[in-house]
Short mmCIF file of C-alpha atoms in Angstrom, two decimals:
data_model
loop_
_atom_site.label_atom_id
_atom_site.label_comp_id
_atom_site.label_asym_id
_atom_site.label_seq_id
_atom_site.Cartn_x
_atom_site.Cartn_y
_atom_site.Cartn_z
CA MET A 5 -21.78 69.97 71.44
CA ARG A 6 -18.46 71.50 70.50
CA TRP A 7 -17.81 68.85 67.78
CA ARG A 8 -20.85 69.89 65.74
CA SER A 9 -19.50 73.32 64.73
CA PRO A 10 -16.43 72.00 62.87
CA LEU A 11 -18.52 69.24 61.29
CA ILE A 12 -21.09 71.79 60.05
CA LEU A 13 -18.30 74.04 58.76
CA ILE A 14 -16.63 71.15 56.88
CA THR A 15 -19.96 70.04 55.38
CA ALA A 16 -20.80 73.57 54.28
CA THR A 17 -17.37 73.99 52.72
CA LEU A 18 -17.66 70.73 50.79
CA CYS A 19 -21.11 71.63 49.55
CA ALA A 20 -19.93 75.05 48.44
CA CYS A 21 -17.00 73.51 46.54
CA SER A 22 -19.08 70.95 44.71
CA SER A 23 -21.73 73.52 43.88
CA GLY A 24 -19.07 75.83 42.46
CA ALA A 25 -17.70 73.05 40.26
CA GLU A 26 -21.20 72.21 39.02
CA ASP A 27 -21.89 75.88 38.33
CA GLU A 28 -18.62 76.18 36.41
CA GLU A 29 -19.44 73.06 34.36
CA MET A 30 -22.91 74.41 33.57
CA ALA A 31 -21.44 77.77 32.53
CA GLN A 32 -18.95 75.99 30.29
CA GLN A 33 -21.73 73.92 28.69
CA THR A 34 -23.76 77.10 28.11
CA THR A 35 -20.77 78.79 26.49
CA THR A 36 -20.18 75.75 24.27
CA GLN A 37 -23.84 75.66 23.25
CA GLU A 38 -23.82 79.39 22.50
CA ALA A 39 -20.67 79.01 20.37
CA ALA A 40 -22.27 76.10 18.48
CA ALA A 41 -25.41 78.16 17.87
CA ASP A 42 -23.30 81.09 16.64
CA THR A 43 -21.37 78.82 14.28
CA MET A 44 -24.58 77.31 12.93
CA ALA A 45 -26.01 80.80 12.41
CA MET A 46 -22.86 81.69 10.45
CA ALA A 47 -23.26 78.56 8.33
CA MET A 48 -26.90 79.37 7.65
CA ALA A 49 -26.00 82.93 6.65
CA ALA A 50 -23.25 81.67 4.33
CA TYR A 51 -25.40 78.98 2.70
CA ASP A 52 -26.45 79.86 -0.86
CA PRO A 53 -28.61 77.20 -2.51
CA ALA A 54 -28.23 78.99 -5.86
CA SER A 55 -24.57 77.93 -5.85
CA PHE A 56 -25.69 74.40 -6.71
CA ASP A 57 -27.32 75.67 -9.91
CA THR A 58 -23.90 76.25 -11.45
CA ILE A 59 -22.62 72.74 -10.75
CA SER A 60 -22.63 70.27 -13.60
CA TRP A 61 -21.04 66.87 -13.91
CA ASP A 62 -19.81 65.61 -17.28
CA ASP A 63 -20.20 62.07 -16.06
CA PRO A 64 -22.62 61.05 -13.28
CA ALA A 65 -20.21 58.25 -12.32
CA ALA A 66 -17.49 60.86 -11.68
CA ALA A 67 -19.85 62.71 -9.33
CA VAL A 68 -20.61 59.49 -7.43
CA GLU A 69 -16.91 58.63 -7.27
CA ARG A 70 -16.08 62.09 -5.90
CA GLY A 71 -18.95 61.76 -3.42
CA ALA A 72 -17.60 58.40 -2.23
CA THR A 73 -14.20 59.97 -1.57
CA VAL A 74 -15.71 62.90 0.33
CA PHE A 75 -17.89 60.49 2.33
CA ARG A 76 -14.90 58.33 3.30
CA PHE A 77 -12.88 61.29 4.51
CA SER A 78 -15.59 63.52 5.98
CA CYS A 79 -18.67 61.49 6.88
CA GLN A 80 -17.81 57.86 7.48
CA LYS A 81 -16.19 58.33 10.90
CA CYS A 82 -19.60 59.22 12.32
CA HIS A 83 -22.13 57.73 9.91
CA GLY A 84 -20.29 54.45 9.32
CA PRO A 85 -19.26 52.94 5.99
CA ASN A 86 -22.85 52.21 4.94
CA GLY A 87 -24.56 55.26 6.43
CA GLU A 88 -26.17 53.34 9.26
CA GLY A 89 -25.05 55.79 11.97
CA ASP A 90 -23.07 53.06 13.68
CA ALA A 91 -19.48 54.33 13.66
CA ALA A 92 -19.60 55.25 17.39
CA PHE A 93 -17.42 58.34 16.96
CA VAL A 94 -16.66 59.97 20.32
CA MET A 95 -16.74 63.76 20.58
CA ASN A 96 -16.26 65.64 23.86
CA GLY A 97 -16.63 62.37 25.75
CA ASP A 98 -19.97 61.51 24.16
CA THR A 99 -20.55 58.81 21.55
CA LEU A 100 -22.35 60.38 18.62
CA ARG A 101 -25.39 58.52 17.33
CA PRO A 102 -26.29 60.07 13.98
CA PRO A 103 -29.44 58.81 12.31
CA SER A 104 -29.24 55.95 9.87
CA PHE A 105 -29.71 56.96 6.25
CA HIS A 106 -31.64 53.69 5.91
CA ALA A 107 -34.28 54.54 8.51
CA ALA A 108 -37.78 54.67 7.06
CA ASP A 109 -38.29 58.15 8.46
CA TRP A 110 -34.94 59.64 7.45
CA ALA A 111 -35.94 63.08 6.17
CA PHE A 112 -33.35 63.40 3.41
CA ALA A 113 -33.81 60.12 1.53
CA GLU A 114 -35.42 61.76 -1.48
CA ASP A 115 -34.84 65.47 -0.98
CA ARG A 116 -31.42 66.33 -2.41
CA ASP A 117 -31.82 70.09 -1.83
CA ALA A 118 -32.54 69.56 1.89
CA LEU A 119 -29.69 67.03 2.16
CA ARG A 120 -27.21 69.46 0.61
CA GLU A 121 -28.37 72.16 3.01
CA GLN A 122 -28.03 69.79 5.99
CA ILE A 123 -24.49 68.81 4.93
CA TYR A 124 -23.45 72.42 4.44
CA ILE A 125 -25.03 73.83 7.63
CA GLY A 126 -24.62 70.87 10.01
CA THR A 127 -26.46 70.52 13.30
CA LEU A 128 -26.19 71.53 16.93
CA ASP A 129 -25.98 67.84 17.84
CA GLY A 130 -22.47 67.32 16.53
CA MET A 131 -22.64 67.23 12.75
CA PRO A 132 -19.95 69.57 11.46
CA HIS A 133 -20.90 72.69 9.58
CA TRP A 134 -19.17 71.35 6.47
CA GLY A 135 -19.63 74.52 4.47
CA LEU A 136 -17.57 76.36 7.05
CA GLU A 137 -15.18 73.41 7.50
CA GLY A 138 -13.94 73.63 3.93
CA LEU A 139 -16.21 71.47 1.75
CA LYS A 140 -16.89 73.28 -1.46
CA TYR A 141 -20.40 73.33 -2.90
CA ARG A 142 -19.24 70.82 -5.55
CA ASP A 143 -18.15 68.38 -2.83
CA VAL A 144 -21.38 68.86 -0.90
CA ASP A 145 -23.31 68.13 -4.11
CA ALA A 146 -21.19 65.05 -4.83
CA VAL A 147 -21.58 63.55 -1.35
CA ALA A 148 -25.34 64.17 -1.36
CA LEU A 149 -25.55 62.41 -4.73
CA TYR A 150 -23.42 59.54 -3.46
CA ILE A 151 -25.54 59.08 -0.33
CA GLN A 152 -28.79 59.02 -2.28
CA ALA A 153 -27.60 57.07 -5.31
CA GLU A 154 -25.32 54.52 -3.70
CA LEU A 155 -25.86 54.17 0.02
CA LEU A 156 -29.64 54.10 -0.16
CA ASN A 157 -29.79 51.48 -2.91
#
């Protein structure tokens, strides 16, 4: 009977240690999620759709060209070269799976205003808040135009 006490003590200690690690991981995830929500709220507060009203392009081809450049440097690593969501970018140990721009139910295929807002604000699922990450409204407009005019055709 004497051998059971140390065994119970060791088992209880191991359980307490693993539970503590799990609690710490859950607390860290909660903190990360709260920070992401705060950042998204900041992006939403900063977003001004009227800023797009002042953007004009002398040449539509120049806008598409600028959008292609922005896409290559800012979007392609996650969305893939053709916008199919197949780039398999890894963030925080998880492979991101953004939606394909070519999916029949993709919400932004024909709504440029909503697409520009999405690009600027980002998502809680890993899409950067590009408006806070340094893309100017002109670049957001150009990449939205590029996605809709070139990648979807």
